[in-house]
XYZ file of C-alpha atoms in Angstrom:
474
model
C -8.615 -2.470 -60.453
C -10.363 -3.321 -57.409
C -11.698 -1.107 -54.663
C -13.186 -1.716 -51.471
C -15.371 1.466 -50.308
C -15.956 1.331 -46.753
C -17.829 4.031 -44.857
C -20.343 3.681 -41.550
C -23.671 5.221 -43.860
C -24.182 5.242 -47.759
C -27.678 6.104 -49.826
C -29.844 4.887 -50.034
C -29.382 2.635 -47.124
C -28.245 5.286 -44.283
C -27.537 8.261 -44.127
C -26.985 10.972 -41.446
C -24.706 13.798 -43.776
C -22.355 13.738 -46.371
C -20.557 10.975 -46.032
C -23.806 8.912 -47.023
C -24.193 11.180 -50.113
C -20.497 10.384 -50.928
C -20.672 6.484 -50.505
C -23.564 6.561 -52.179
C -22.515 8.094 -55.457
C -18.721 7.778 -56.124
C -17.880 4.088 -56.193
C -20.928 4.232 -58.608
C -18.522 6.986 -60.575
C -15.678 5.085 -60.323
C -17.337 1.996 -61.563
C -18.588 3.787 -64.687
C -14.900 4.172 -65.518
C -13.843 0.245 -66.033
C -13.194 -0.560 -62.501
C -14.900 -2.586 -59.481
C -15.572 -0.768 -56.432
C -17.653 -2.105 -53.967
C -18.804 -0.426 -50.566
C -18.786 -2.145 -47.196
C -21.523 -0.806 -44.612
C -23.130 -1.842 -41.061
C -26.782 -3.328 -41.344
C -28.357 -0.898 -39.100
C -31.763 -1.262 -38.150
C -33.294 1.662 -39.923
C -32.496 -0.018 -43.212
C -35.594 -0.239 -44.529
C -37.496 -3.081 -45.206
C -37.663 -2.901 -48.794
C -34.508 -2.560 -49.576
C -33.657 -5.730 -46.998
C -35.946 -7.568 -49.579
C -33.503 -7.327 -52.032
C -30.510 -8.620 -50.053
C -28.724 -12.030 -50.317
C -26.938 -13.629 -46.953
C -23.209 -14.743 -48.302
C -22.556 -16.661 -44.986
C -22.289 -15.834 -40.956
C -19.256 -15.624 -39.111
C -16.807 -14.816 -35.815
C -15.103 -11.347 -35.519
C -12.751 -11.372 -32.670
C -13.431 -8.252 -30.575
C -10.343 -8.513 -28.072
C -11.154 -11.243 -25.522
C -15.080 -12.010 -27.097
C -15.887 -13.442 -30.201
C -18.709 -11.612 -31.876
C -21.651 -13.032 -34.579
C -21.017 -11.511 -38.025
C -23.575 -11.561 -40.844
C -22.422 -10.780 -44.343
C -25.303 -9.661 -47.027
C -25.244 -8.250 -50.459
C -27.005 -6.352 -53.046
C -26.468 -4.709 -56.001
C -27.556 -0.858 -55.884
C -27.331 1.418 -59.117
C -24.448 -0.786 -60.499
C -22.645 -1.042 -57.136
C -22.124 -4.124 -55.305
C -22.688 -3.471 -51.175
C -21.715 -5.727 -48.765
C -23.841 -4.862 -45.308
C -22.243 -6.395 -41.812
C -24.934 -7.903 -39.692
C -24.940 -7.817 -35.673
C -28.462 -7.124 -34.053
C -26.366 -6.470 -30.709
C -24.482 -3.509 -32.499
C -26.441 -2.391 -35.268
C -29.591 -2.907 -33.852
C -30.871 -0.076 -32.489
C -32.909 3.338 -33.320
C -30.082 5.651 -34.670
C -26.389 4.868 -36.177
C -24.328 6.492 -33.897
C -24.023 8.049 -30.010
C -24.033 5.377 -28.078
C -21.783 4.388 -24.867
C -20.249 1.787 -26.790
C -19.084 3.418 -30.378
C -15.878 2.366 -29.862
C -16.262 -1.422 -29.467
C -19.164 -1.593 -32.013
C -16.809 0.437 -35.127
C -13.805 -1.950 -33.454
C -16.101 -4.896 -34.419
C -17.253 -3.352 -37.898
C -13.432 -2.918 -38.947
C -12.319 -5.995 -38.042
C -15.399 -7.451 -39.748
C -14.373 -5.780 -42.984
C -10.836 -7.558 -42.945
C -12.406 -10.610 -41.710
C -15.191 -10.727 -44.894
C -12.540 -11.006 -47.385
C -11.090 -14.324 -46.549
C -15.077 -15.176 -47.408
C -16.156 -13.365 -50.436
C -14.834 -13.729 -54.120
C -13.268 -10.079 -54.190
C -9.481 -9.188 -53.334
C -9.360 -5.667 -53.218
C -6.602 -3.483 -54.477
C -7.257 -0.731 -52.229
C -8.780 -0.484 -49.282
C -10.497 3.062 -49.018
C -11.877 4.113 -45.720
C -13.638 7.094 -44.262
C -13.552 9.097 -40.969
C -13.304 7.974 -37.752
C -15.651 4.800 -37.307
C -13.298 2.645 -40.026
C -10.327 3.905 -38.816
C -8.751 1.342 -37.480
C -9.370 -0.938 -40.504
C -5.416 0.369 -42.137
C -4.377 -0.066 -38.379
C -5.463 -3.535 -38.027
C -3.797 -4.905 -41.302
C -0.482 -2.798 -40.579
C -0.370 -4.680 -37.519
C -2.648 -8.301 -37.806
C -2.939 -9.079 -41.544
C -0.312 -7.601 -44.110
C 1.401 -10.891 -43.412
C -1.194 -13.074 -43.961
C -2.052 -15.294 -46.843
C -4.759 -13.512 -49.800
C -4.226 -10.364 -47.503
C -0.986 -9.351 -49.766
C 0.002 -6.051 -51.050
C -3.778 -4.408 -50.104
C -2.877 -0.360 -49.967
C -4.954 1.601 -47.619
C -6.456 5.309 -48.230
C -8.475 6.964 -44.942
C -10.658 10.161 -46.094
C -11.187 12.877 -43.137
C -14.848 13.942 -44.196
C -14.653 16.406 -41.031
C -11.896 16.339 -38.519
C -13.685 17.360 -35.122
C -14.971 13.663 -34.550
C -11.334 11.599 -34.046
C -12.868 8.722 -31.868
C -11.073 9.203 -29.112
C -10.871 7.175 -26.173
C -9.113 5.741 -22.635
C -6.148 3.767 -23.190
C -7.832 0.838 -21.226
C -9.650 0.016 -25.220
C -6.699 -1.204 -26.435
C -6.345 -4.292 -24.300
C -10.223 -4.284 -23.698
C -11.716 -3.488 -26.862
C -9.937 -3.674 -30.047
C -7.061 -6.799 -28.886
C -4.098 -4.830 -30.301
C -0.637 -5.989 -28.576
C 0.118 -3.177 -26.202
C 3.746 -2.857 -27.944
C 1.875 -0.972 -30.911
C -0.105 1.128 -28.381
C 2.031 4.112 -29.608
C 0.332 4.188 -33.528
C -2.503 5.006 -31.501
C -1.641 7.229 -28.238
C -2.596 11.029 -29.276
C -2.352 13.488 -26.101
C -2.753 11.305 -23.612
C -5.717 9.001 -24.804
C -6.420 6.729 -27.605
C -7.119 8.425 -30.361
C -8.197 6.002 -33.699
C -7.933 8.832 -36.529
C -4.986 9.569 -35.383
C -3.516 5.589 -36.284
C -4.936 5.899 -39.579
C -2.898 8.899 -40.272
C 0.234 6.303 -38.955
C -0.912 3.162 -40.976
C -2.354 4.334 -43.858
C -0.565 4.558 -47.160
C -2.199 8.160 -48.167
C -4.450 10.325 -46.444
C -6.949 12.200 -48.410
C -9.911 15.318 -47.265
C -12.874 16.586 -49.169
C -11.189 19.653 -50.780
C -8.020 21.211 -51.321
C -8.066 24.221 -49.188
C -9.220 21.788 -46.137
C -6.682 19.725 -46.614
C -3.917 22.681 -46.038
C -6.194 24.532 -43.208
C -6.280 20.891 -41.229
C -2.131 21.767 -40.867
C -3.223 24.901 -38.726
C -4.109 24.548 -35.182
C -7.369 26.591 -35.670
C -8.953 23.907 -38.301
C -7.666 21.035 -37.326
C -8.963 20.068 -33.660
C -5.846 19.566 -31.549
C -4.223 16.973 -34.982
C -2.273 19.516 -36.790
C 0.713 18.657 -35.112
C 0.711 14.845 -36.566
C -0.640 15.997 -39.875
C 2.434 18.384 -40.985
C 4.601 15.143 -40.310
C 2.400 13.699 -42.799
C 2.410 15.993 -45.362
C 3.756 13.769 -47.707
C 0.684 11.734 -47.776
C -1.687 13.761 -47.809
C -4.225 15.562 -50.314
C -7.172 16.996 -50.778
C -10.151 15.946 -53.633
C -13.079 18.088 -53.743
C -16.625 15.791 -53.239
C -19.275 16.170 -55.971
C -22.574 15.338 -56.208
C -24.725 12.699 -58.044
C -26.026 15.048 -60.599
C -29.011 12.439 -61.592
C -30.526 12.726 -57.982
C -30.125 16.365 -57.804
C -31.678 17.471 -61.526
C -33.976 20.172 -61.810
C -34.801 18.594 -65.132
C -36.075 15.582 -64.022
C -36.462 16.080 -59.776
C -39.667 14.830 -58.668
C -40.114 16.647 -55.464
C -40.184 20.355 -56.615
C -43.080 22.156 -58.136
C -42.113 22.772 -61.427
C -39.152 21.462 -63.942
C -36.500 23.489 -65.369
C -33.650 23.256 -68.077
C -30.382 25.039 -66.936
C -30.470 27.340 -70.004
C -34.178 28.880 -69.338
C -34.598 28.423 -65.647
C -37.097 31.631 -65.492
C -40.374 30.023 -65.405
C -40.111 26.987 -63.493
C -37.752 28.840 -60.763
C -40.526 31.307 -60.528
C -43.334 28.636 -60.137
C -41.019 27.085 -57.585
C -40.625 30.434 -55.370
C -44.332 30.796 -55.812
C -45.029 27.376 -54.263
C -42.474 27.688 -51.655
C -43.738 30.835 -50.615
C -47.002 29.774 -50.592
C -46.376 26.513 -49.001
C -44.203 27.971 -46.044
C -47.027 30.936 -45.549
C -44.491 33.796 -46.554
C -45.232 37.003 -47.993
C -45.637 36.688 -51.834
C -43.676 39.444 -53.264
C -39.972 39.780 -55.415
C -37.941 40.299 -52.737
C -35.029 37.648 -52.553
C -35.742 34.534 -50.183
C -32.820 33.556 -48.550
C -32.714 29.515 -48.128
C -30.817 28.012 -45.191
C -30.303 24.296 -45.080
C -28.268 22.966 -42.490
C -27.515 21.400 -39.055
C -27.402 23.794 -35.902
C -24.163 23.719 -35.079
C -21.889 26.732 -34.345
C -19.298 25.426 -36.946
C -21.788 26.083 -39.631
C -21.328 29.840 -38.609
C -25.472 30.701 -37.109
C -23.611 32.780 -34.410
C -23.187 34.982 -37.611
C -26.802 34.925 -38.886
C -28.089 35.330 -35.411
C -26.371 38.560 -35.184
C -27.851 39.886 -38.295
C -30.871 38.100 -38.939
C -33.590 40.815 -38.069
C -31.306 43.252 -39.722
C -31.778 41.021 -43.014
C -35.364 40.941 -42.832
C -35.449 44.976 -41.932
C -33.716 45.550 -45.324
C -36.042 43.444 -47.435
C -34.731 39.497 -47.439
C -37.243 36.526 -46.775
C -35.565 33.436 -44.957
C -36.716 29.527 -45.661
C -34.648 27.646 -43.055
C -35.176 23.710 -42.419
C -32.499 22.114 -39.843
C -32.023 20.817 -36.527
C -29.872 20.558 -33.841
C -28.367 22.768 -30.879
C -30.838 24.497 -28.595
C -29.948 28.148 -28.845
C -29.926 27.939 -32.770
C -33.443 26.214 -32.435
C -34.943 29.068 -30.362
C -33.424 31.759 -31.969
C -34.745 30.710 -35.798
C -38.147 29.632 -33.833
C -38.387 33.589 -32.236
C -37.774 35.329 -35.454
C -40.387 33.260 -36.817
C -42.766 34.226 -34.122
C -42.125 37.633 -34.597
C -41.895 38.071 -38.521
C -44.001 35.311 -39.485
C -44.561 36.810 -43.214
C -41.131 36.826 -43.786
C -39.360 34.084 -41.968
C -39.844 30.594 -41.893
C -38.328 27.578 -39.841
C -39.018 24.017 -39.969
C -36.725 21.674 -37.207
C -35.877 18.459 -38.119
C -35.190 17.062 -41.748
C -37.430 17.135 -44.439
C -35.616 15.883 -47.764
C -39.140 17.098 -49.815
C -38.893 20.928 -47.641
C -34.974 20.927 -48.416
C -35.320 20.003 -51.954
C -38.077 22.880 -52.432
C -36.160 25.038 -50.965
C -33.080 24.501 -53.147
C -35.218 25.147 -56.105
C -37.316 27.797 -55.080
C -35.235 30.212 -53.001
C -33.548 32.990 -54.934
C -29.952 32.531 -52.788
C -28.653 30.589 -50.175
C -26.344 31.448 -47.356
C -23.754 29.277 -46.148
C -21.393 31.734 -43.403
C -19.308 28.195 -42.146
C -16.637 29.008 -39.533
C -15.050 25.792 -41.550
C -16.313 23.692 -44.078
C -14.497 20.036 -45.561
C -16.639 20.719 -48.296
C -19.921 21.089 -48.309
C -22.729 19.904 -50.642
C -25.216 22.180 -50.364
C -23.846 25.022 -52.299
C -23.599 22.423 -55.030
C -26.988 21.491 -54.585
C -28.296 25.023 -54.777
C -26.524 25.806 -57.528
C -27.500 22.942 -59.803
C -30.767 24.577 -58.799
C -29.890 27.968 -60.295
C -29.951 29.198 -56.257
C -26.647 31.632 -55.851
C -24.769 30.978 -52.564
C -23.200 33.671 -50.540
C -20.682 31.803 -48.407
C -17.627 32.548 -46.502
C -14.177 31.376 -47.805
C -12.998 28.411 -45.992
C -12.571 24.736 -47.063
C -14.670 23.497 -50.044
C -16.916 26.236 -49.780
C -13.646 28.575 -51.145
C -13.546 25.725 -53.802
C -16.235 26.138 -55.153
C -17.483 28.914 -55.369
C -16.432 32.179 -56.466
C -16.988 35.933 -56.020
C -19.647 37.402 -59.131
C -17.005 40.557 -58.666
C -14.218 38.326 -60.103
C -13.881 36.335 -63.503
C -16.058 33.291 -63.868
C -18.432 34.216 -60.955
C -21.152 32.133 -59.668
C -21.840 33.206 -56.058
C -21.068 35.810 -53.268
C -18.611 35.089 -50.750
C -16.451 37.062 -47.849
C -13.412 36.124 -46.019
C -13.245 37.091 -42.467
C -15.608 35.126 -40.236
C -17.750 38.699 -39.216
C -21.633 39.345 -39.659
C -21.478 42.590 -41.385
C -18.705 41.080 -43.841
C -21.475 38.374 -44.429
C -24.252 41.322 -44.585
C -22.128 43.103 -47.469
C -22.016 39.893 -49.213
C -25.662 39.432 -49.075
C -26.229 43.267 -50.026
C -24.140 42.951 -52.810
C -26.215 39.674 -53.879
C -29.165 41.897 -53.388
C -28.466 44.544 -55.783
C -27.058 42.449 -58.497
C -30.917 40.745 -57.831
C -32.526 43.884 -58.960
C -30.895 43.369 -62.329
C -33.175 40.855 -63.005
C -30.597 41.042 -66.436
C -27.642 40.109 -64.944
C -29.789 38.018 -62.249
C -30.469 35.736 -64.637
C -27.236 35.425 -66.706
C -25.491 34.436 -63.108
C -28.152 32.183 -62.876
C -27.708 30.477 -65.805
C -23.818 30.595 -65.652
C -24.163 28.883 -61.861
C -26.294 25.898 -63.108
C -24.144 24.945 -65.302
C -21.191 24.741 -63.194
C -20.368 20.955 -63.139
C -20.303 19.361 -59.858
C -20.601 15.893 -61.008
C -18.224 12.711 -59.707
C -16.579 12.840 -63.319
C -13.310 14.951 -62.510
C -13.663 13.850 -59.121
C -13.287 10.336 -59.670
C -10.640 10.225 -62.109
C -8.689 11.724 -59.235
C -9.377 9.270 -56.883
C -8.927 6.629 -60.015
C -5.044 8.697 -60.345
C -4.449 7.860 -56.627
C -5.455 4.352 -56.602
C -3.304 3.860 -59.243
C 0.080 5.782 -58.122
C -0.671 3.469 -54.936
C -1.419 0.305 -56.715
C 1.726 0.653 -59.542
C -1.403 -0.094 -62.063
C -0.751 2.268 -65.107
């Protein structure tokens, strides 16, 4: 089967979040099962000269953006056994940063249209186009309205994956005519709550809708999680399903990872894990000793549950926890963590920004990993932390519920709490600390967590089954 995987970012070329990890590892896992999955991303300015040096220009074309015709270069390279295509336009993508510009609607409208136009010029006819998040939502809309009956575009099926329903691509009605070039009588496909909603358009036009965990698939039918889209999704349940994301287990491998101070195996983590912890404490200026170190690697935004952390962190410090925090985002949280690090310099370390090397050292050197999210479509950090023997403490929501099982029951690999409440979170942390003090039981839990399989093998099979169902392949 031929699959064209379309995303606004992909590792190792451009990344701002979990989507890049998925786009950089799922296609490779699908290809290992005997299919041909190729990836399309924009050619951002931030893509390194080393990566650009390996790219081969294929052709240049023009793409319609409403009444304008815009230049589009098409380049290709092969990375990790996967063919990547890059859509080049200096005006749209030759900027510092990937998102957050006044004309994002026009930029990603161009990108969506360019992906379909590209199919005329490359030697690849997909059975499935798999689009991700609002930046590529117009692909299925354009296919249904403009391309479905054109020669060479017959029988292509469209899948749309929601990585975070909060970001929907909402704009004024004028963009239909001025930017998208879609006939006005098709406006209903995109209209929702008196504005144009690109994600809603994908829900209407795509053959299947997926999310990044089974729990998130049913959570987004609830107004609490759906950011207004629950009404349309309830009507589209027949094509909605959830498949849990995986992680690249070759990149995140404590046995070979060059970014951590000492490598260690799942069956015998104690010595290497201890060395990683000692180096982490030294590097971050934290007090030496055997008290549990809690890692937090996150964006500083409200839905990550940081209000709970704000409420309880000082109490946890006084109860004997140490914290290694890295992230950036809303000023209220940056100021809070900065203040805590000033007040407790030997017990709270905060790194503002994102430094991959420090994040990896926290995954490997911390004892526990805190993710009290208000909502979490999937979350990869809890999987990475378990891979490095760092026990997750999570709220039961979305992918956290699907990947972490509380130690109070059978097959536990972490600690969970249900309600969005700071003292419930504190209770889970105290239960973790109690078990941590029992070194034999804690070591057993660490080994059990490290042996959990969060690779792409199982999830890629589920995607392939979905592709086959749509394409009628046996």
